[in-house]
mmCIF file of C-alpha atoms and ligand atoms in Angstrom:
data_model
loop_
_atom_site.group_PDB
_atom_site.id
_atom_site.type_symbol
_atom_site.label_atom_id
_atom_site.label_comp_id
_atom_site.label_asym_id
_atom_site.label_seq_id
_atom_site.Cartn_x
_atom_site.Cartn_y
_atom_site.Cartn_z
ATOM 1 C CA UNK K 150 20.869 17.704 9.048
ATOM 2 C CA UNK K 151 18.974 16.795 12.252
ATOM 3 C CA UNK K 152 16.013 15.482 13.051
ATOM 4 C CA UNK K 153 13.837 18.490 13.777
ATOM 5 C CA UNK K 154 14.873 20.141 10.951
ATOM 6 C CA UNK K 155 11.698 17.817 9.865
ATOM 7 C CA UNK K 156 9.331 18.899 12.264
ATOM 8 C CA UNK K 157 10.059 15.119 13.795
ATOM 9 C CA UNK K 158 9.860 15.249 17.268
ATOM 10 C CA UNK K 159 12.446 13.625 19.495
ATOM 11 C CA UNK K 160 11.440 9.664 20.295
ATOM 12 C CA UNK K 161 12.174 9.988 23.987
ATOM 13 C CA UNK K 162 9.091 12.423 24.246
ATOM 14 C CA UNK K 163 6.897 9.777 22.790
ATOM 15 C CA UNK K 164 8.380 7.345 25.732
ATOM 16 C CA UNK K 165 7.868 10.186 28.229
ATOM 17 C CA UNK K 166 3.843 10.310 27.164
ATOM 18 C CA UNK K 167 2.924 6.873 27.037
ATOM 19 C CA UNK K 168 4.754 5.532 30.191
ATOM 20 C CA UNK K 169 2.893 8.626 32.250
ATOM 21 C CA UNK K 170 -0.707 7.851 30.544
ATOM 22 C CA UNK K 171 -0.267 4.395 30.338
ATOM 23 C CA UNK K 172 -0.378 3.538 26.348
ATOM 24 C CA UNK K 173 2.043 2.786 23.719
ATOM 25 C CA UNK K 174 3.305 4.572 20.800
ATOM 26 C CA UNK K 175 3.132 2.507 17.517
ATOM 27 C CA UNK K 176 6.216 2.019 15.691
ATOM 28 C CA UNK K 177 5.287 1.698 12.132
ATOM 29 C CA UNK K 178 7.507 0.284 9.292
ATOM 30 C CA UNK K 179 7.168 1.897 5.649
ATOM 31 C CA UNK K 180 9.065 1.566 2.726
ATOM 32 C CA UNK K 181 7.699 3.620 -0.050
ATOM 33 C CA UNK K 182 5.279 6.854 -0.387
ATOM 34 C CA UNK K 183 2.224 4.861 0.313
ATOM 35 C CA UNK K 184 3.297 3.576 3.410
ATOM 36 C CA UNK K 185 4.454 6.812 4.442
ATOM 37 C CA UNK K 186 1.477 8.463 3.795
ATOM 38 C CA UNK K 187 -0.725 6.231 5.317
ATOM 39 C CA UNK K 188 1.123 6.028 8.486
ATOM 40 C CA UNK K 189 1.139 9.704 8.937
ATOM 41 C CA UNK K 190 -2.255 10.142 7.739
ATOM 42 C CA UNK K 191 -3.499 8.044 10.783
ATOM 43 C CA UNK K 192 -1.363 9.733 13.040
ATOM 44 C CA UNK K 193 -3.302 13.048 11.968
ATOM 45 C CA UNK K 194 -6.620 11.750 11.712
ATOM 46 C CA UNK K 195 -6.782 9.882 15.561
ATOM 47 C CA UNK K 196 -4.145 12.830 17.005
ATOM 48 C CA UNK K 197 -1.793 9.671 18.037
ATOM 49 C CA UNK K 198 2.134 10.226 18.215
ATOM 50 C CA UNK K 199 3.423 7.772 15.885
ATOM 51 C CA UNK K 200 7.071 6.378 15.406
ATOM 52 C CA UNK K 201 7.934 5.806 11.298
ATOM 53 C CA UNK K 202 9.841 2.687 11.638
ATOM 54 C CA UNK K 203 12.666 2.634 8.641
ATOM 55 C CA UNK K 204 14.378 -0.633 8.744
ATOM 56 C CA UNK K 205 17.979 -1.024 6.896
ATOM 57 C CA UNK K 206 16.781 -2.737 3.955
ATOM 58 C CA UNK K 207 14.255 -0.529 3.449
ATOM 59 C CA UNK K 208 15.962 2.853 3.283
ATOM 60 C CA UNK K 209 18.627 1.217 0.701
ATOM 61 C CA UNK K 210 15.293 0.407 -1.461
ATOM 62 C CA UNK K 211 13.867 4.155 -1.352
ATOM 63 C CA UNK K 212 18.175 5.865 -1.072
ATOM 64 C CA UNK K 213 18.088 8.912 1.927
ATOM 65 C CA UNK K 214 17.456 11.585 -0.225
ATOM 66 C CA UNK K 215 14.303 9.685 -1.228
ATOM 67 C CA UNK K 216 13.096 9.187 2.317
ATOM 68 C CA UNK K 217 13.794 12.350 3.688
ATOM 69 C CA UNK K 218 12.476 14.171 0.649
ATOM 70 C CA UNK K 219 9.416 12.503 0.591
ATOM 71 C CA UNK K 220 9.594 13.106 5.053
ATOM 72 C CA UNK K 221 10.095 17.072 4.288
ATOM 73 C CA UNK K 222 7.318 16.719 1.761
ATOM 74 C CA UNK K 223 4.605 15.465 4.631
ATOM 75 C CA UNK K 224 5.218 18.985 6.302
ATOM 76 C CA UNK K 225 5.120 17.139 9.894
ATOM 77 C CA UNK K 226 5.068 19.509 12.539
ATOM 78 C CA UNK K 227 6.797 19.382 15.752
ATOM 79 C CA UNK K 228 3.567 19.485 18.002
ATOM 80 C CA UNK K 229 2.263 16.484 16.115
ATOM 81 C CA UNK K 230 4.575 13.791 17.719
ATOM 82 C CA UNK K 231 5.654 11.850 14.827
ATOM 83 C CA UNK K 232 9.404 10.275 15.004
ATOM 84 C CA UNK K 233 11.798 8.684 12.568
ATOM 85 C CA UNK K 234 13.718 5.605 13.658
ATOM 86 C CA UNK K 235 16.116 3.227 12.219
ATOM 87 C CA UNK K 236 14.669 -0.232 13.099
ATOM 88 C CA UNK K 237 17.353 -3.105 13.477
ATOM 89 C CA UNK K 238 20.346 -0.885 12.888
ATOM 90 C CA UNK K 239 22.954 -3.640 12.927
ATOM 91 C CA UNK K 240 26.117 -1.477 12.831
ATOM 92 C CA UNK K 241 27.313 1.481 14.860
ATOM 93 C CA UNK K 242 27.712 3.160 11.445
ATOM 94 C CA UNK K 243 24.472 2.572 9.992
ATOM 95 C CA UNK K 244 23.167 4.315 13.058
ATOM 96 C CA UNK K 245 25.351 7.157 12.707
ATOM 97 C CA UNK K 246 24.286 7.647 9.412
ATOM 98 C CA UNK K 247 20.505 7.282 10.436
ATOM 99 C CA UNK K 248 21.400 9.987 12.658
ATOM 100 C CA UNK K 249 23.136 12.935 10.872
ATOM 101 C CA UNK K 250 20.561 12.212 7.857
ATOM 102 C CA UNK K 251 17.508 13.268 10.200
ATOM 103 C CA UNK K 252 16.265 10.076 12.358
ATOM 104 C CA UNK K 253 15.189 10.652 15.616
ATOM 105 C CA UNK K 254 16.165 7.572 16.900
ATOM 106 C CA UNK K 255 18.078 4.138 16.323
ATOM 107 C CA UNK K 256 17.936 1.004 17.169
ATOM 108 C CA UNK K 257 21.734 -0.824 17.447
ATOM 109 C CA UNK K 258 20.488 -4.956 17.432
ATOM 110 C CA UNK K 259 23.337 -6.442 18.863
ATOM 111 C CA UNK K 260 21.428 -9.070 20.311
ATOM 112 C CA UNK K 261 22.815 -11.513 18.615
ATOM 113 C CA UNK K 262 26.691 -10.813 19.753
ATOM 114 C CA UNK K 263 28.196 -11.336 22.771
ATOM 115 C CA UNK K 264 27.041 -9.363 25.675
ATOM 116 C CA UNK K 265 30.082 -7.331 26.407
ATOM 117 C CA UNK K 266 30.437 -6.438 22.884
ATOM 118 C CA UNK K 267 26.568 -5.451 23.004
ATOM 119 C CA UNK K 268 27.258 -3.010 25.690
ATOM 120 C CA UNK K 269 30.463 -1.743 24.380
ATOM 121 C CA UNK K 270 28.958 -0.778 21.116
ATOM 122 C CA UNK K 271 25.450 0.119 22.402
ATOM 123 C CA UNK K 272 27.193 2.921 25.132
ATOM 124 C CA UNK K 273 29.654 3.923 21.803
ATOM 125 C CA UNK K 274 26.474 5.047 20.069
ATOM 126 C CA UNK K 275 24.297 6.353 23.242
ATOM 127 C CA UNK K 276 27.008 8.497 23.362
ATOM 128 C CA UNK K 277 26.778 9.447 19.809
ATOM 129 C CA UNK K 278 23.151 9.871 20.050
ATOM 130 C CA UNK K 279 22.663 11.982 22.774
ATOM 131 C CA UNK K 280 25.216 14.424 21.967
ATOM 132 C CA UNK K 281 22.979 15.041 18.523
ATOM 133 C CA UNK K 282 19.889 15.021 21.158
ATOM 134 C CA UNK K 283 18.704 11.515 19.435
ATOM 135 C CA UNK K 284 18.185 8.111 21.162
ATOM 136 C CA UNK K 285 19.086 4.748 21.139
ATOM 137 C CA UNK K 286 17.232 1.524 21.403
ATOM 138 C CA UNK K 287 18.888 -2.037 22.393
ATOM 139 C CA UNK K 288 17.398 -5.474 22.379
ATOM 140 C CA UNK K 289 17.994 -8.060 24.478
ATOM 141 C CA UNK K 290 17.037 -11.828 24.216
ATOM 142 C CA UNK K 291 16.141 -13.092 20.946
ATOM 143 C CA UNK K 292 13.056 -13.373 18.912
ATOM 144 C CA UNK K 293 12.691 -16.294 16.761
ATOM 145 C CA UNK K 294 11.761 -15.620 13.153
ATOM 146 C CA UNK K 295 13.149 -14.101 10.233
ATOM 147 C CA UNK K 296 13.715 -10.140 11.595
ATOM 148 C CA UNK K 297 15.242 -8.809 8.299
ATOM 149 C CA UNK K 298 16.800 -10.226 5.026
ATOM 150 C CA UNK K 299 19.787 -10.169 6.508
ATOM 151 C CA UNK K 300 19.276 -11.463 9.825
ATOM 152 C CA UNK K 301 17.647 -15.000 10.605
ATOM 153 C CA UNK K 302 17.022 -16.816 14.322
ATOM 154 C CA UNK K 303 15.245 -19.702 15.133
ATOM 155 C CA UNK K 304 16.084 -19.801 18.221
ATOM 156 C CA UNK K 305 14.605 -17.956 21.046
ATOM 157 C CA UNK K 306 15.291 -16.990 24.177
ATOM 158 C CA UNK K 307 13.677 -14.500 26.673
ATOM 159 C CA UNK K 308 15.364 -11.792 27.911
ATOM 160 C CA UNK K 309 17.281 -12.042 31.325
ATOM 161 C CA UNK K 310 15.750 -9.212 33.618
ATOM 162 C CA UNK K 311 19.443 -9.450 35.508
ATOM 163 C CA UNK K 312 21.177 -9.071 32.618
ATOM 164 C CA UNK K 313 19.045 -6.199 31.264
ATOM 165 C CA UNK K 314 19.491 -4.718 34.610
ATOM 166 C CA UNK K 315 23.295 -4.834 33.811
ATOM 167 C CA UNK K 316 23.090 -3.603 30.448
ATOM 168 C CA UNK K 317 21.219 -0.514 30.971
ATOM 169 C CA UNK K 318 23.418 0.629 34.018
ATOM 170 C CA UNK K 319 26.271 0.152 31.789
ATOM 171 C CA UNK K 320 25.348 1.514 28.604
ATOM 172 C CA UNK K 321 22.697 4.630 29.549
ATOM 173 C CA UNK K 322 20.855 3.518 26.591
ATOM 174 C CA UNK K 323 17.211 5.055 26.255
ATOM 175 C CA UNK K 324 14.998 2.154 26.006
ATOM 176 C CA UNK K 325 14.986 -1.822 25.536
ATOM 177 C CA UNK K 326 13.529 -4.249 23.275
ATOM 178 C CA UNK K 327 12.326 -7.473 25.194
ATOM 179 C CA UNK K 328 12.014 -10.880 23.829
ATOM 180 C CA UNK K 329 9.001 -12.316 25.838
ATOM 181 C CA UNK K 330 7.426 -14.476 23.573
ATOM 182 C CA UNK K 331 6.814 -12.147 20.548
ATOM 183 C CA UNK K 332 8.521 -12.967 16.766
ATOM 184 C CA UNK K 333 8.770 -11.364 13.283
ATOM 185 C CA UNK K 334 6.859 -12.289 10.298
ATOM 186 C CA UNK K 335 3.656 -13.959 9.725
ATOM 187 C CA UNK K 336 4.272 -17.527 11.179
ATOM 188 C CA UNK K 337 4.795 -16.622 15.204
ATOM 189 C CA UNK K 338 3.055 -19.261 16.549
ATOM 190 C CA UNK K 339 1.867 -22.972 16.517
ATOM 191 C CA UNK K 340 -0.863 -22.778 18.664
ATOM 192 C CA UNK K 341 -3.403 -20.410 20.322
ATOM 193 C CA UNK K 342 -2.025 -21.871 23.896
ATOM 194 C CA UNK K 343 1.320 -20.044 22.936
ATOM 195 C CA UNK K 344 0.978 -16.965 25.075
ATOM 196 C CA UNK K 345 3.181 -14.177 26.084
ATOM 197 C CA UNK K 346 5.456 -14.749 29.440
ATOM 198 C CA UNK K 347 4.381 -11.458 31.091
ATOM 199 C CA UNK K 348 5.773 -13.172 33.988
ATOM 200 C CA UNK K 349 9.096 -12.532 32.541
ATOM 201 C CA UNK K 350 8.147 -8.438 32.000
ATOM 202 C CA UNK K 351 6.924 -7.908 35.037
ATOM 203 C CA UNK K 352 10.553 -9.196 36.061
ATOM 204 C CA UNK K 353 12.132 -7.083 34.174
ATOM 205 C CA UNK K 354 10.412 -4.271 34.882
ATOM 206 C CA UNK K 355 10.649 -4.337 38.975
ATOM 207 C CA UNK K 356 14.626 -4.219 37.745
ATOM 208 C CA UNK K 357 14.483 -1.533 35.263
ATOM 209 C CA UNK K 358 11.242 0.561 36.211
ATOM 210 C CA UNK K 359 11.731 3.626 34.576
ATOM 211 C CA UNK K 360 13.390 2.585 31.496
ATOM 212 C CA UNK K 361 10.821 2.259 28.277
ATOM 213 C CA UNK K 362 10.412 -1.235 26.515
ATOM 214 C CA UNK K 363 9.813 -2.386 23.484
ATOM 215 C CA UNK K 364 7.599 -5.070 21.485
ATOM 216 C CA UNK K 365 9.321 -6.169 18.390
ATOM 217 C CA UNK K 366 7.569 -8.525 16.191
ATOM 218 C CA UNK K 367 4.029 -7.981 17.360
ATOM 219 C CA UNK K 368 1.519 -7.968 14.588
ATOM 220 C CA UNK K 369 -1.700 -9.839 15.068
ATOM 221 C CA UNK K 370 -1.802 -11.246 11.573
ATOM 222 C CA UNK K 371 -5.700 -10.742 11.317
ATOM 223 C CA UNK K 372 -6.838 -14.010 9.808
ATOM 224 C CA UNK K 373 -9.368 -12.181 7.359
ATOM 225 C CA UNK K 374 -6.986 -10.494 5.294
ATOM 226 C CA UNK K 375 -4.754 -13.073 4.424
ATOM 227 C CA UNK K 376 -8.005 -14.991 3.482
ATOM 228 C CA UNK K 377 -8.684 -11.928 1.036
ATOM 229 C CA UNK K 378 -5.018 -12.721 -0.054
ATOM 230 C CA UNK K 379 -5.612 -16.644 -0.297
ATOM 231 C CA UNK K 380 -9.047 -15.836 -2.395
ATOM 232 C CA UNK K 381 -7.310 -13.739 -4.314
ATOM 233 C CA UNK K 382 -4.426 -16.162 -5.864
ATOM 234 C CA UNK K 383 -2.070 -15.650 -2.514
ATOM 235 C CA UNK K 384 -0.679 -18.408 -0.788
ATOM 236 C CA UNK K 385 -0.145 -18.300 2.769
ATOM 237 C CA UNK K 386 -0.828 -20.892 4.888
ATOM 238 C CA UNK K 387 -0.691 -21.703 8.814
ATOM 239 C CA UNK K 388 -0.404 -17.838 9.718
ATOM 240 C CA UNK K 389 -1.004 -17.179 13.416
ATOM 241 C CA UNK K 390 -0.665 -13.626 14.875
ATOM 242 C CA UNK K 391 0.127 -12.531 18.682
ATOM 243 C CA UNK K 392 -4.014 -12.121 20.764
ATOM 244 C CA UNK K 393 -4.669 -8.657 20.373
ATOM 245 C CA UNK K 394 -5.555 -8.561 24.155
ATOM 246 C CA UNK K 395 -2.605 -9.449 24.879
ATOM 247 C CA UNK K 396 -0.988 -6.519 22.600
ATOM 248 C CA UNK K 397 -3.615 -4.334 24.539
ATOM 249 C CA UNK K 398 -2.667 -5.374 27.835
ATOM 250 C CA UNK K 399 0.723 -4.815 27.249
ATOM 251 C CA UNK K 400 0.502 -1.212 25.564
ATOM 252 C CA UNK K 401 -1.819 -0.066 28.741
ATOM 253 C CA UNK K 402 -1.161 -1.830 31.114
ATOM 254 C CA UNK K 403 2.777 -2.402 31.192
ATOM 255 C CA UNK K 404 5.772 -0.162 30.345
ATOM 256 C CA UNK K 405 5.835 -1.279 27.046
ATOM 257 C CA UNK K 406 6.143 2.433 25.482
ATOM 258 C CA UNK K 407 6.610 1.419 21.565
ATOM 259 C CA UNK K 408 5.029 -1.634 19.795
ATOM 260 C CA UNK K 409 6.471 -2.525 16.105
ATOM 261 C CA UNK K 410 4.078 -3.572 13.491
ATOM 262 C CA UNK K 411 4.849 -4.301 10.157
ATOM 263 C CA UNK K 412 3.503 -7.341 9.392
ATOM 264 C CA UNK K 413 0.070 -6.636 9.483
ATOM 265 C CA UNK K 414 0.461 -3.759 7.153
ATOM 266 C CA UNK K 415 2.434 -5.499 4.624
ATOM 267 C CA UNK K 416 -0.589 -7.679 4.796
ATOM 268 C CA UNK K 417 -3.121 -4.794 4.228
ATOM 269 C CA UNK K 418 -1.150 -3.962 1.313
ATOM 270 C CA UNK K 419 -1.028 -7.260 -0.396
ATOM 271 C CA UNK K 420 -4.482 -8.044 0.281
ATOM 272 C CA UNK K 421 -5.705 -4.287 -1.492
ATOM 273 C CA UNK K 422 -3.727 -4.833 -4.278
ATOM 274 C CA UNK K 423 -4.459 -8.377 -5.319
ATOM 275 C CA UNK K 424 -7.799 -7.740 -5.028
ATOM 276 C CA UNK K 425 -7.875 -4.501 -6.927
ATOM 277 C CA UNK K 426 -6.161 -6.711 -9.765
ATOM 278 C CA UNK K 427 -7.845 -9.747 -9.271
ATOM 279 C CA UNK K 428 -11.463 -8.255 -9.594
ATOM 280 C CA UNK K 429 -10.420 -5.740 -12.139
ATOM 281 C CA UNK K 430 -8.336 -7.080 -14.594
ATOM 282 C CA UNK K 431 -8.490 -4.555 -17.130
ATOM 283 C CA UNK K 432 -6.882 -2.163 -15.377
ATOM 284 C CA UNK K 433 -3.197 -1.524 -15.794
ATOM 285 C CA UNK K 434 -2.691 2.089 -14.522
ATOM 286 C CA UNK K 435 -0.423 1.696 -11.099
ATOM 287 C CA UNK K 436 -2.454 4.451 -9.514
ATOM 288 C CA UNK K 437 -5.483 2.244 -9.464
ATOM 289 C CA UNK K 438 -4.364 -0.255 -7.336
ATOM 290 C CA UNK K 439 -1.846 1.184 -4.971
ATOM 291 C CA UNK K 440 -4.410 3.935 -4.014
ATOM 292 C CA UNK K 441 -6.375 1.231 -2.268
ATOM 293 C CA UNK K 442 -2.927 -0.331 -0.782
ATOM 294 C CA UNK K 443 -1.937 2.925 0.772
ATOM 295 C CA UNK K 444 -5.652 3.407 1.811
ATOM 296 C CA UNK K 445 -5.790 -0.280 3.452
ATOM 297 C CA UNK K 446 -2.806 0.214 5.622
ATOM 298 C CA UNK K 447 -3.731 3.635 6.990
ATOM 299 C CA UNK K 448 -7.078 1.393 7.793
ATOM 300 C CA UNK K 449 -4.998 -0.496 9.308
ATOM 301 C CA UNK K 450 -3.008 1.615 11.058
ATOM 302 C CA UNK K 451 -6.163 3.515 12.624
ATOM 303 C CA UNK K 452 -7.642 -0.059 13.682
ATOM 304 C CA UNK K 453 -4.468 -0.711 15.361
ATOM 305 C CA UNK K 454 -4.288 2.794 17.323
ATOM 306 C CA UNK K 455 -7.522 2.414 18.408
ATOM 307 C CA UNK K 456 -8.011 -1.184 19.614
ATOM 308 C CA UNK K 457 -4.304 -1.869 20.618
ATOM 309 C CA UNK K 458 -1.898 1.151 20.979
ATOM 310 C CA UNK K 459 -4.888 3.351 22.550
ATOM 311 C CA UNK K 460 -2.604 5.970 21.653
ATOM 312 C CA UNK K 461 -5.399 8.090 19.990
ATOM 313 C CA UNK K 462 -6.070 11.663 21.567
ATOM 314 C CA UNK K 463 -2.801 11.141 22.981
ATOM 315 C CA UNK K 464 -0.222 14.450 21.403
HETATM 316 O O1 G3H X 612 11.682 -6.267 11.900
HETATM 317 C C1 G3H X 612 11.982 -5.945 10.772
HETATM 318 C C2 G3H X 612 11.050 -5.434 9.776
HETATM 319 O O2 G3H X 612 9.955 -6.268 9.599
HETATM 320 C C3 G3H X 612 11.769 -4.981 8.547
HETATM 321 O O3 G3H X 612 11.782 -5.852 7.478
HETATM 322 O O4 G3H X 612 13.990 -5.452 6.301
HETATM 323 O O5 G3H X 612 12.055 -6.458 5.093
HETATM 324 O O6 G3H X 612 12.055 -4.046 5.734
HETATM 325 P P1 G3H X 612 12.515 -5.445 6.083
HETATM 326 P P1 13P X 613 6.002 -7.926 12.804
HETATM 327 O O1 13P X 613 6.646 -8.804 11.787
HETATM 328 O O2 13P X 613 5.302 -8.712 13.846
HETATM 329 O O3 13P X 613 5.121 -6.874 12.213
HETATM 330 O O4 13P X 613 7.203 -7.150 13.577
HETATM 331 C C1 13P X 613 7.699 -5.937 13.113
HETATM 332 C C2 13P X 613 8.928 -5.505 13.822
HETATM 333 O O5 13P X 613 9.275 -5.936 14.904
HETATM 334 C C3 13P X 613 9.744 -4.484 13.154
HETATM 335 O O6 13P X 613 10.885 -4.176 13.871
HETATM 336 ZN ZN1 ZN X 614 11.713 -5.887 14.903
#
């Protein structure tokens, strides 16, 4: 099965759009039907491209034929620009199975391994890929935070634009996730004064200029809606969120190309449903509450496009 047996369209296109009219393509993590919905709902109703970001952990929760039955079931059409992709692939297998089960696209994070062994394994699956008319993502440098339940950094260092320089000669791979300040989760920074080193980018990108980044870890964490979460019997504290001028600068005016968010929806989600509950406690029918979730984070979603991404009006 491949990926446009889907009516997904091939992630490289998305690249191709955004780096020539200077926005970025959101990469979107779901994990269930709502999620899905919502995400592809925005993409229809602001005519953006959109990536569906399916991390590891997340397609073992919903099983393939789950996903991809519930993908064929959105009826996504090729002209609408909408791509799977395995987020944080952290084998060369998982990635080929991402790939003959209908992704798009993978990403193979090896950032944590040595170099060389990055390479070797990241040109193993380029190959792979391309042969099946998919691509490949790589990171480079590390973002602190926790990226995945099964992968935890708190250390952090930027990516070197020699060494990413290196890495893409060597491996062909189709675009490159930057550590430049950015980290997973809801905690990414101390204090407002923590700002992006676009000095860094800008280094990397007079080495690599035609190859497409990417923005892990980049929700803003808007401080409203963990509030609603906090009123509402949540308990999150000393949140902070990357400046969304800062996201917007670097989806317009950068080759950034793709922007992950997840985060910020999980967020929307939460704060719908504990509300829902919390202000209607007779209610016990599922429906009732994750209608609202699913209709928060394609809110979300929309906000994002528009403010951030300005990938609306973009197919
Ligand atoms: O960057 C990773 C994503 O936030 C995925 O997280 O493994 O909990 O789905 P997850
Ligand atoms: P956030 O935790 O900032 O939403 O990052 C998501 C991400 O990078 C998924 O790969
Ligand atoms: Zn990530």
């Amino acid at each position: 099965m491949q990926y446009q047996k889907f009516g997904l369209c091939a992630t490289k296109q998305t690249f191709e759009n955004a780096m020539r009219r200077h926005f970025a393509t959101p990469a979107f993590n779901a994990y269930n039907m709502e999620t899905l919905t919502a995400i592809v709902s925005a993409a229809r109703l602001t005519h953006s491209p959109v990536i569906i970001a399916i991390s590891e952990s997340a397609l073992k929760y919903m099983g393939d034929d789950m996903l991809m039955g519930i993908i064929d079931g959105l009826k996504i059409k090729p002209d609408e620009q909408i791509a799977l992709h395995l987020d944080h692939g952290s084998s060369i297998e998982s990635c080929m199975h991402a790939i003959n089960i209908g992704f798009s696209s993978v990403m193979l994070d090896f950032s944590k391994r040595d170099i060389d062994e990055n390479i070797t394994a990241t040109a193993n699956i380029v190959r792979y890929a391309h042969a099946r008319d998919a691509s490949v993502e790589a990171e480079l440098g590390i973002l602190s935070g926790i990226e995945d339940e099964t992968t935890f950094s708190n250390e952090s260092a930027y990516t070197d634009p020699n060494v990413a320089k290196q890495f893409v000669d060597a491996t062909g791979v189709d675009s490159l996730a930057v550590a430049i300040g950015t980290s997973h989760g809801a905690y990414k920074r101390k204090s407002a004064d923590e700002k992006l080193r676009f000095d860094i980018l800008d280094d990397i990108q007079n080495k690599i200029p035609t190859t497409p980044l990417v923005l892990h870890g980049a929700s803003s964490i808007p401080e409203n809606l963990v509030a609603e979460i906090n009123k509402y019997g949540g308990k999150m504290q000393n949140t902070m969120g990357i400046d969304i001028e800062q996201l917007e600068f670097a989806a317009t005016k950068t080759n950034i190309c793709k922007i992950n968010i997840d985060s910020d929806l999980r967020l929307g989600f939460t704060a719908a449903v504990r509300k829902t509950l919390a202000t209607e406690p007779g209610i016990f029918n599922p429906r009732e509450y994750l209608a609202p979730a699913r209709d928060a984070v394609c809110d979300m979603c929309i906000f994002l496009i528009r403010t951030i991404f300005h990938s609306n009006n973009k197919i």
